[in-house]
mmCIF file with all atom_site columns, C-alpha atoms and ligand atoms in Angstrom:
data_model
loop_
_atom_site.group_PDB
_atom_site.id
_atom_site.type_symbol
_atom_site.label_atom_id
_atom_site.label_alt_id
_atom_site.label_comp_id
_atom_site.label_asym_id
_atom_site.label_entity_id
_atom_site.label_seq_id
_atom_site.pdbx_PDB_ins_code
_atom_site.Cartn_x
_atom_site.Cartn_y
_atom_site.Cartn_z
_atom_site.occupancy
_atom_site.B_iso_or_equiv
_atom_site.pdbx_formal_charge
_atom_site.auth_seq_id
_atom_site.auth_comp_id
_atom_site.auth_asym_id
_atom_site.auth_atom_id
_atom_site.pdbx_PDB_model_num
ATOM   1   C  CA  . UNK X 1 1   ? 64.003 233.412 104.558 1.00 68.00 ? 1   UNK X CA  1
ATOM   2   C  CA  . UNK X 1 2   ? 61.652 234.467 106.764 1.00 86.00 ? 2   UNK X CA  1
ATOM   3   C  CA  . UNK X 1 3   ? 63.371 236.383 110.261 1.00 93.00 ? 3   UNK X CA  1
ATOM   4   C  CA  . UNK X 1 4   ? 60.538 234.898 113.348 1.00 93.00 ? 4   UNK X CA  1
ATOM   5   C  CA  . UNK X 1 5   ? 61.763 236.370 117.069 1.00 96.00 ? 5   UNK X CA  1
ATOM   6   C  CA  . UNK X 1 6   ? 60.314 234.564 119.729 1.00 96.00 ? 6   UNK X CA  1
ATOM   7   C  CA  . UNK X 1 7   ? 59.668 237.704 121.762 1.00 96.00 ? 7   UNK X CA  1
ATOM   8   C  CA  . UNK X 1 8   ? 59.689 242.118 120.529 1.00 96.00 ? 8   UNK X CA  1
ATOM   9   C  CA  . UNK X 1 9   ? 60.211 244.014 123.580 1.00 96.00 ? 9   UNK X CA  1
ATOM   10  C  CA  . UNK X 1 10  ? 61.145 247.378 123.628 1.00 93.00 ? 10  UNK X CA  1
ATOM   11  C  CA  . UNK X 1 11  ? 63.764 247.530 125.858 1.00 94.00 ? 11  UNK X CA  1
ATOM   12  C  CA  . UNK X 1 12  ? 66.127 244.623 127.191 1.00 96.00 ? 12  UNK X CA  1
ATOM   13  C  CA  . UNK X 1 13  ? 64.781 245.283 130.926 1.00 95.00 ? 13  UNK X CA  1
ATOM   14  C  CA  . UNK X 1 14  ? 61.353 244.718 129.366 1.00 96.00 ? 14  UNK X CA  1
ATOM   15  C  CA  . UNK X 1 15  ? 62.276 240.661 128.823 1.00 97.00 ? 15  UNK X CA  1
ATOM   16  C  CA  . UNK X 1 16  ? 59.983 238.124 131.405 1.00 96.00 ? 16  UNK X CA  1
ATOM   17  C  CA  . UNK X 1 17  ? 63.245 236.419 133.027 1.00 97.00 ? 17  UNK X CA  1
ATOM   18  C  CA  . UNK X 1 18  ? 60.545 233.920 134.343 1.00 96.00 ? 18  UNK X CA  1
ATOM   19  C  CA  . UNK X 1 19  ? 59.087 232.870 131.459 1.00 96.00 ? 19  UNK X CA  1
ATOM   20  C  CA  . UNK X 1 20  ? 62.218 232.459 130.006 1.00 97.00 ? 20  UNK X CA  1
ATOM   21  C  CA  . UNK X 1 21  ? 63.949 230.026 132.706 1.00 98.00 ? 21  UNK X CA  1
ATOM   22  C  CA  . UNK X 1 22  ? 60.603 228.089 132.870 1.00 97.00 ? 22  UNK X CA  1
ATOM   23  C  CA  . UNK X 1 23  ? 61.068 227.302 129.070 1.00 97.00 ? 23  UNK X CA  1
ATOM   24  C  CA  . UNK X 1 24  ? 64.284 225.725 130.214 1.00 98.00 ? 24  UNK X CA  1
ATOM   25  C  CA  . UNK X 1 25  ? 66.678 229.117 128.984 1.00 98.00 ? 25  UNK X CA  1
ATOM   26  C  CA  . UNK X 1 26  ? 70.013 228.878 131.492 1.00 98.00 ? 26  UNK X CA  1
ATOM   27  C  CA  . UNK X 1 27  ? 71.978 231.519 129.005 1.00 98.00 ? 27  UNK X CA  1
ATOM   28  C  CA  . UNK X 1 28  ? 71.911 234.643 127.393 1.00 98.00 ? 28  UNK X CA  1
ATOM   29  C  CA  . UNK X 1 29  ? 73.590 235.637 124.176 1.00 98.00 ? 29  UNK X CA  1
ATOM   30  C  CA  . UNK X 1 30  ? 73.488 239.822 123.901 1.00 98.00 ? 30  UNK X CA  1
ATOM   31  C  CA  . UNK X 1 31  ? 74.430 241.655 121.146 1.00 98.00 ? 31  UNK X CA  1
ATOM   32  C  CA  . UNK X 1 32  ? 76.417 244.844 122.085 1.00 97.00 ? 32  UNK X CA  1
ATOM   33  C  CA  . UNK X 1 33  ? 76.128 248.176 120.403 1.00 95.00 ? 33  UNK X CA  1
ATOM   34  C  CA  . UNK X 1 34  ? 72.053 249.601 120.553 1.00 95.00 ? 34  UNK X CA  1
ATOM   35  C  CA  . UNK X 1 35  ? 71.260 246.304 122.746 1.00 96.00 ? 35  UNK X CA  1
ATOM   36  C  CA  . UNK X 1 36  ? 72.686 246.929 126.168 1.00 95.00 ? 36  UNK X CA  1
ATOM   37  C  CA  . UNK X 1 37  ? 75.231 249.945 125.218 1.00 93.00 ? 37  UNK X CA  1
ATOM   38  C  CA  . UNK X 1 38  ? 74.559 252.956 123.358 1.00 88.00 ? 38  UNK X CA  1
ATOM   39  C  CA  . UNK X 1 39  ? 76.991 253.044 120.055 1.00 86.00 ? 39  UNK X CA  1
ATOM   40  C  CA  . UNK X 1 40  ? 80.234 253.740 120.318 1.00 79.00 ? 40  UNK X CA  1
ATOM   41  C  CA  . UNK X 1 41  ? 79.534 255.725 123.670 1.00 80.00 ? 41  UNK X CA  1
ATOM   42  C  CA  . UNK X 1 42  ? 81.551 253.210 126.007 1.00 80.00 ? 42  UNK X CA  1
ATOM   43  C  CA  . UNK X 1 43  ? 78.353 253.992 128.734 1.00 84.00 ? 43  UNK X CA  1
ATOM   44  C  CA  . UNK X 1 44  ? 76.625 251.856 130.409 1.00 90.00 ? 44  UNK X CA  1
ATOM   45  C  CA  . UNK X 1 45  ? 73.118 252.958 131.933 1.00 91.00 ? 45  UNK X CA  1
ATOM   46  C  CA  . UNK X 1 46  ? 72.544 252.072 135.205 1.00 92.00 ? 46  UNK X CA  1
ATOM   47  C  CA  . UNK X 1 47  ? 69.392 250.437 134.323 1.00 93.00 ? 47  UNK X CA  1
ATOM   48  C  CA  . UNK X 1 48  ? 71.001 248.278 132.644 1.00 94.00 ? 48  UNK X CA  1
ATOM   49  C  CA  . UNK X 1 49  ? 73.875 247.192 134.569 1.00 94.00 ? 49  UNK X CA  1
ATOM   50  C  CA  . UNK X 1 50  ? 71.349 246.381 137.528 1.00 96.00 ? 50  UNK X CA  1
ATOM   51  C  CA  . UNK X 1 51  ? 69.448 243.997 135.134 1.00 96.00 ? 51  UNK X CA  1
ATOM   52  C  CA  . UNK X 1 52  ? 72.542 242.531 134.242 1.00 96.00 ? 52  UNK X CA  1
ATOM   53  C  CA  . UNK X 1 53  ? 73.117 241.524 137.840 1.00 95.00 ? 53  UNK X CA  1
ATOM   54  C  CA  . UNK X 1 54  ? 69.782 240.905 138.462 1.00 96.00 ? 54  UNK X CA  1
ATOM   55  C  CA  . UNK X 1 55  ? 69.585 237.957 135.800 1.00 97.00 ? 55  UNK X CA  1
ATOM   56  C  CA  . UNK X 1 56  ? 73.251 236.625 137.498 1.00 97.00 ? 56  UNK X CA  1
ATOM   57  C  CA  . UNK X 1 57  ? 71.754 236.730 140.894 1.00 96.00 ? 57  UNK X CA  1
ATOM   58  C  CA  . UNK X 1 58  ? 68.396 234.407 139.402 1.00 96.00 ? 58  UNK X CA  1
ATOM   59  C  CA  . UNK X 1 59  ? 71.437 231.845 137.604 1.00 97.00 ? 59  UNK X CA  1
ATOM   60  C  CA  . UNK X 1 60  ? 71.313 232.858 134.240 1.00 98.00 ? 60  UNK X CA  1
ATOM   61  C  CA  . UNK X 1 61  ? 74.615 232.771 132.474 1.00 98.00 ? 61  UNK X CA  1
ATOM   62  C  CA  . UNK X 1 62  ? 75.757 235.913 129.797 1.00 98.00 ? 62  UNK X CA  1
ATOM   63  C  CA  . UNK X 1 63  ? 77.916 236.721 127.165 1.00 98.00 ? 63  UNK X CA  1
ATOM   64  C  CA  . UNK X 1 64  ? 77.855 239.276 124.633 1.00 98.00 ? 64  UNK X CA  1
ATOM   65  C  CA  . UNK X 1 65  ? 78.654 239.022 120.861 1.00 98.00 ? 65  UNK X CA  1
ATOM   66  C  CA  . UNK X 1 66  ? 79.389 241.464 118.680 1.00 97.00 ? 66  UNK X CA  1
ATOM   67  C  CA  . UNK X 1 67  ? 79.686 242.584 115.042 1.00 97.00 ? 67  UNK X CA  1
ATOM   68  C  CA  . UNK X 1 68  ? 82.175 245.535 116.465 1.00 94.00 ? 68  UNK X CA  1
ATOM   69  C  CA  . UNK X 1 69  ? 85.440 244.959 114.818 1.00 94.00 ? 69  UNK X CA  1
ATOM   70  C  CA  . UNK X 1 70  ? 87.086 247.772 117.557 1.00 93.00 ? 70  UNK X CA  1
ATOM   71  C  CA  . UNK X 1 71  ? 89.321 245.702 120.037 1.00 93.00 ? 71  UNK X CA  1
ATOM   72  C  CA  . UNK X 1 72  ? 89.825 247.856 122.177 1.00 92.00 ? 72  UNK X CA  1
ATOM   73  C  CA  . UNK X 1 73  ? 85.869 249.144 122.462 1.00 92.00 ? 73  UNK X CA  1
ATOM   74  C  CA  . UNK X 1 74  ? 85.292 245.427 123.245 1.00 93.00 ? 74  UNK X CA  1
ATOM   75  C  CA  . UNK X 1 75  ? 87.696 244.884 125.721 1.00 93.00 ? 75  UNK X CA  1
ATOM   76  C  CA  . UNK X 1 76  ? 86.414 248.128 127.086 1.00 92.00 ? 76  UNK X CA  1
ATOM   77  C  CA  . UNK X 1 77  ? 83.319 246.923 126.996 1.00 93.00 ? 77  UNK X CA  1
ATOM   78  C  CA  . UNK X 1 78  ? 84.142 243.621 128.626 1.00 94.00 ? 78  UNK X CA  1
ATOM   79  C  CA  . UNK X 1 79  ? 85.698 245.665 131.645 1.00 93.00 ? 79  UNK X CA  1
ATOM   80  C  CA  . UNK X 1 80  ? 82.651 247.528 131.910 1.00 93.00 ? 80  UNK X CA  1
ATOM   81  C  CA  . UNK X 1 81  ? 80.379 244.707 131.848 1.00 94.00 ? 81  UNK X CA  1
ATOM   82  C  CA  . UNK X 1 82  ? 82.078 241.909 133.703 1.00 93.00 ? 82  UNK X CA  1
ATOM   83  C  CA  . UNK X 1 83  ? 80.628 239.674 131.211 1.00 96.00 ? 83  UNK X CA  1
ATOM   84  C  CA  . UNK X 1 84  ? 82.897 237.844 128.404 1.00 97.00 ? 84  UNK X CA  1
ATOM   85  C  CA  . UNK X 1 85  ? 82.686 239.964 124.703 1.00 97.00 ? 85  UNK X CA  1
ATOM   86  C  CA  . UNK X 1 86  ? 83.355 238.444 121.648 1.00 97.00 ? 86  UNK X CA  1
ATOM   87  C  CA  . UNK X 1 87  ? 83.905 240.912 119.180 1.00 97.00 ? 87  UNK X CA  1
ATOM   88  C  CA  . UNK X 1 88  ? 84.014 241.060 114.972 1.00 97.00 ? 88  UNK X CA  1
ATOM   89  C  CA  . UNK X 1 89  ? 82.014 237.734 115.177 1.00 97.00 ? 89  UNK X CA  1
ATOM   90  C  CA  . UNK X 1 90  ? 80.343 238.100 111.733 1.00 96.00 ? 90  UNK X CA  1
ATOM   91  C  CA  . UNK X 1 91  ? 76.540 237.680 112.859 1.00 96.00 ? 91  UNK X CA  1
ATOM   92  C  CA  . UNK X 1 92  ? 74.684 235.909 111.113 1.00 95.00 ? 92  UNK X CA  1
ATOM   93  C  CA  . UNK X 1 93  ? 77.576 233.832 110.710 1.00 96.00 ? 93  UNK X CA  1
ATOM   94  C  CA  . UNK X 1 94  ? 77.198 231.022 113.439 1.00 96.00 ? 94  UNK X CA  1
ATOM   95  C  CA  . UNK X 1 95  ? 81.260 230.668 113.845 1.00 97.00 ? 95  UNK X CA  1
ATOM   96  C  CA  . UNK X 1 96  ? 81.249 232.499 117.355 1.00 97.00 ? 96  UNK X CA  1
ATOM   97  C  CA  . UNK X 1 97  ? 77.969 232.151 118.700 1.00 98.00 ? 97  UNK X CA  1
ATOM   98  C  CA  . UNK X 1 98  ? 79.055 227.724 118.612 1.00 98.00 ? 98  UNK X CA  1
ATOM   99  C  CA  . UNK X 1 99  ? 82.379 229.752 120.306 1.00 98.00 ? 99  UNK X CA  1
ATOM   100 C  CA  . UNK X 1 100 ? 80.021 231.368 122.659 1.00 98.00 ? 100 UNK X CA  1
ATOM   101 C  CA  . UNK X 1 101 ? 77.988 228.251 123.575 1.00 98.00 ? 101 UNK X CA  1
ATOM   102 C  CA  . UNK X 1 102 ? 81.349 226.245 124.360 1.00 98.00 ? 102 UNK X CA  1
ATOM   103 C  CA  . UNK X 1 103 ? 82.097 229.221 127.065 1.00 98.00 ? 103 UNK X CA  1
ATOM   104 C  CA  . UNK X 1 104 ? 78.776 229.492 128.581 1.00 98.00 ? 104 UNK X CA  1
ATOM   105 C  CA  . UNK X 1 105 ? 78.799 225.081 128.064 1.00 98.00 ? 105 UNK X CA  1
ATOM   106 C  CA  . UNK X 1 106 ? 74.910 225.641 127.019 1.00 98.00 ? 106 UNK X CA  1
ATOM   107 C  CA  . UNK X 1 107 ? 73.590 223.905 124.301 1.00 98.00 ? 107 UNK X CA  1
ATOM   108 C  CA  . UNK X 1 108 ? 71.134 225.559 121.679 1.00 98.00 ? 108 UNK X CA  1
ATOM   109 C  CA  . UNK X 1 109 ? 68.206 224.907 123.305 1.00 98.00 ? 109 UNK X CA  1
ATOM   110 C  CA  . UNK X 1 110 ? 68.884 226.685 126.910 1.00 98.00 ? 110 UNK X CA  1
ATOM   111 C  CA  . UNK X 1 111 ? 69.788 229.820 125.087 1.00 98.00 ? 111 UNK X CA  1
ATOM   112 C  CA  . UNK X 1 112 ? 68.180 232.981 124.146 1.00 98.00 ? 112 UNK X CA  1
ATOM   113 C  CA  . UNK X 1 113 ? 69.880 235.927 121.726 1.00 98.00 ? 113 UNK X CA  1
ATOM   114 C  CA  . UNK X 1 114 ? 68.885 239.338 122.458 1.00 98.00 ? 114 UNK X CA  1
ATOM   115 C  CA  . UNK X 1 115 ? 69.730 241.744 119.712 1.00 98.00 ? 115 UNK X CA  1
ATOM   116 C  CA  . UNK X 1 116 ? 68.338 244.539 117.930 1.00 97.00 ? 116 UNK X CA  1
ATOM   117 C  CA  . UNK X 1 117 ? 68.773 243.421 114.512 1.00 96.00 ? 117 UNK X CA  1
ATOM   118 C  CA  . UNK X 1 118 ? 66.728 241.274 112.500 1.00 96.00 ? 118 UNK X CA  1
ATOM   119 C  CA  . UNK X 1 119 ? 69.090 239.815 110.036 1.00 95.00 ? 119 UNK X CA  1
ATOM   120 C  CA  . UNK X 1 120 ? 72.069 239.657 111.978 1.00 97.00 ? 120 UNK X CA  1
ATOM   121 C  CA  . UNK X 1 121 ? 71.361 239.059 115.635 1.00 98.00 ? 121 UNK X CA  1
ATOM   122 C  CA  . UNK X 1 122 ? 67.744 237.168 115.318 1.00 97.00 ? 122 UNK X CA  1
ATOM   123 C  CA  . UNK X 1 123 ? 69.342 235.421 112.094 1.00 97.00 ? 123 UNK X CA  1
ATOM   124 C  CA  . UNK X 1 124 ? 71.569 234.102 113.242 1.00 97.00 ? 124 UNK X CA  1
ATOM   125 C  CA  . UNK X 1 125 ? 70.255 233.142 117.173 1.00 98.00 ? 125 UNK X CA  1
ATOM   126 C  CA  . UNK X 1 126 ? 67.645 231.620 115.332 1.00 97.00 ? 126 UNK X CA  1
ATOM   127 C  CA  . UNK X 1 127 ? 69.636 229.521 112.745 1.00 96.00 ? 127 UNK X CA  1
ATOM   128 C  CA  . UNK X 1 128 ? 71.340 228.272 115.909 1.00 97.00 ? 128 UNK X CA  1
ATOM   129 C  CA  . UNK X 1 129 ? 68.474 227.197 117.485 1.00 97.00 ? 129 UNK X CA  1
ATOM   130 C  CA  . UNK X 1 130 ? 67.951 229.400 119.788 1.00 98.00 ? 130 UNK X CA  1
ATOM   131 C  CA  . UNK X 1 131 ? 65.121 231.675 121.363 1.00 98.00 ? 131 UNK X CA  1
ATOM   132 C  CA  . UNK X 1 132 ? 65.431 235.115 120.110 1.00 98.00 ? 132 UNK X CA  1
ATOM   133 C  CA  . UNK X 1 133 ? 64.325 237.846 121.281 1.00 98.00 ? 133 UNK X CA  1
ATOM   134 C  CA  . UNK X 1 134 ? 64.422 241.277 119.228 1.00 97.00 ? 134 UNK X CA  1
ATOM   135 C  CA  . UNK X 1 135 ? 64.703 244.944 120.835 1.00 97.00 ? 135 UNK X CA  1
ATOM   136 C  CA  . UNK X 1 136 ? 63.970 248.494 119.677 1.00 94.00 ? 136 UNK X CA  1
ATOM   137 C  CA  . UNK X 1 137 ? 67.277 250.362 119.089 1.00 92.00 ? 137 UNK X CA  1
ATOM   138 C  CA  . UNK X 1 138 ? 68.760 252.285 122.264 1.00 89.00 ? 138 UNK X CA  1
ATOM   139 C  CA  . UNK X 1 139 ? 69.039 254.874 120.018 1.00 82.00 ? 139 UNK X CA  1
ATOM   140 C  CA  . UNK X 1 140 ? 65.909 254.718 117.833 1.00 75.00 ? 140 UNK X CA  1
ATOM   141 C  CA  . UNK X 1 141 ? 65.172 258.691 118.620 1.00 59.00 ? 141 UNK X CA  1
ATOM   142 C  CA  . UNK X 1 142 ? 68.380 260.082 117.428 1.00 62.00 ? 142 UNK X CA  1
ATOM   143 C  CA  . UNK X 1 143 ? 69.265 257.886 114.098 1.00 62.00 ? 143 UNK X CA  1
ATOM   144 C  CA  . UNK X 1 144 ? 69.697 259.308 110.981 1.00 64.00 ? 144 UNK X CA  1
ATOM   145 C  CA  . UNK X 1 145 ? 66.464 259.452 108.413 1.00 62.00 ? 145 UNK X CA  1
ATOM   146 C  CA  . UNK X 1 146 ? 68.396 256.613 106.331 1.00 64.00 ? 146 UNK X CA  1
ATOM   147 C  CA  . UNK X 1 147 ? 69.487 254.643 108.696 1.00 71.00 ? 147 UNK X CA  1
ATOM   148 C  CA  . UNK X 1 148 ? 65.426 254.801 110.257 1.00 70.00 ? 148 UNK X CA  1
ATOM   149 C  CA  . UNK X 1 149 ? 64.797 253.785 106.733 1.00 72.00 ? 149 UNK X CA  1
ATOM   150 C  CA  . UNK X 1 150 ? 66.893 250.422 106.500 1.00 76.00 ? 150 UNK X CA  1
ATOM   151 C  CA  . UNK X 1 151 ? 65.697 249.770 109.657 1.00 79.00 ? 151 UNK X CA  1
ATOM   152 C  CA  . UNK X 1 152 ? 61.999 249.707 108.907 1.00 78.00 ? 152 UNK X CA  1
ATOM   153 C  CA  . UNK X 1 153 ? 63.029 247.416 105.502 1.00 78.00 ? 153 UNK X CA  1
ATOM   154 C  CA  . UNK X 1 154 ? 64.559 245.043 107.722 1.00 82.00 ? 154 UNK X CA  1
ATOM   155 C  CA  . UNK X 1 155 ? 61.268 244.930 109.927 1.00 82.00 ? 155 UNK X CA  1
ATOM   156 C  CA  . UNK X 1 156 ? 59.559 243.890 106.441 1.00 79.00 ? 156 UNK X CA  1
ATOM   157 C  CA  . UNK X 1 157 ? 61.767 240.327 106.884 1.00 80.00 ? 157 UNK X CA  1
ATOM   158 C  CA  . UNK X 1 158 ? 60.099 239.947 110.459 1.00 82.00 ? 158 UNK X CA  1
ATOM   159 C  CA  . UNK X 1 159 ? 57.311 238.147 111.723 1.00 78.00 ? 159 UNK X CA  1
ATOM   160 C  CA  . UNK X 1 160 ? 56.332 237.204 115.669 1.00 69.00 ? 160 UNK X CA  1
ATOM   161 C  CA  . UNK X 1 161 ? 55.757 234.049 116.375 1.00 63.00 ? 161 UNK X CA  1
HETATM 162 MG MG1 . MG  V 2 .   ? 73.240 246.030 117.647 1.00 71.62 ? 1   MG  V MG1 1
#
């Protein structure tokens, strides 16, 4: 197994929206919690919110899925966003990104999943065949020494293409 994003940026306002819509990308999959929203925060940055409508304004499509189990964070979320949120979807498990293609009526190929973990979000974006494209954690300056720790393991699995 061997986890290969197609882009690392640093930050989700960091990704080239033109290179990605002149590779033929129409949608974007995000994950939720570290990606666009800080954990379990229910905030959205206004950075972030402005990108969001920035890439609707140039005609890319977006929906978020998540690993959160919450309901009720995801529905929050979903209000917050104005973008659909599937939640509890088992990433890497392909289940509800198909689920998510069928909604945004994309196939594979036109979409790109923007997470911030290797073996769940890139995993499994790229086992669909789709573009990936990893991030750094939202939160990568206030984590826990462990959880810093698992996180550099996982980088072990990745390689840029
Ligand atoms: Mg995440």
């Amino acid at each position: 197994m061997l986890v290969k994003p197609t882009r690392i940026v640093e930050h989700v306002t960091d990704i080239n929206l033109t290179e990605l819509w002149e590779s033929g990308v129409r949608g974007f999959i995000f994950d939720l919690d570290n990606t666009i929203m800080a954990p379990h925060t229910g905030i959205l940055e206004d950075n972030v919110s402005d990108w969001l409508k920035q890439i609707e304004a140039q005609g890319f499509k977006s929906i978020v899925v998540s690993n959160n189990p919450l309901r009720f964070y995801t529905e929050e979320a979903e209000k917050l966003l104005n973008i659909p949120v599937i939640g509890n979807a088992g990433k890497p498990r392909r289940k509800y990104l198909y689920r998510a293609l069928e909604i945004l009526n994309l196939k594979p190929e036109q979409i790109v999943v923007v997470g911030d973990r290797p073996l769940t979000d890139i995993w499994g974006g790229q086992r669909l065949g789709a573009k990936t494209i990893l991030v750094d954690p939202l939160t990568k300056h206030q984590e826990h020494v462990f959880v810093k720790f698992l996180r550099k393991l996982e980088r072990c699995f990745v390689h840029q293409s």
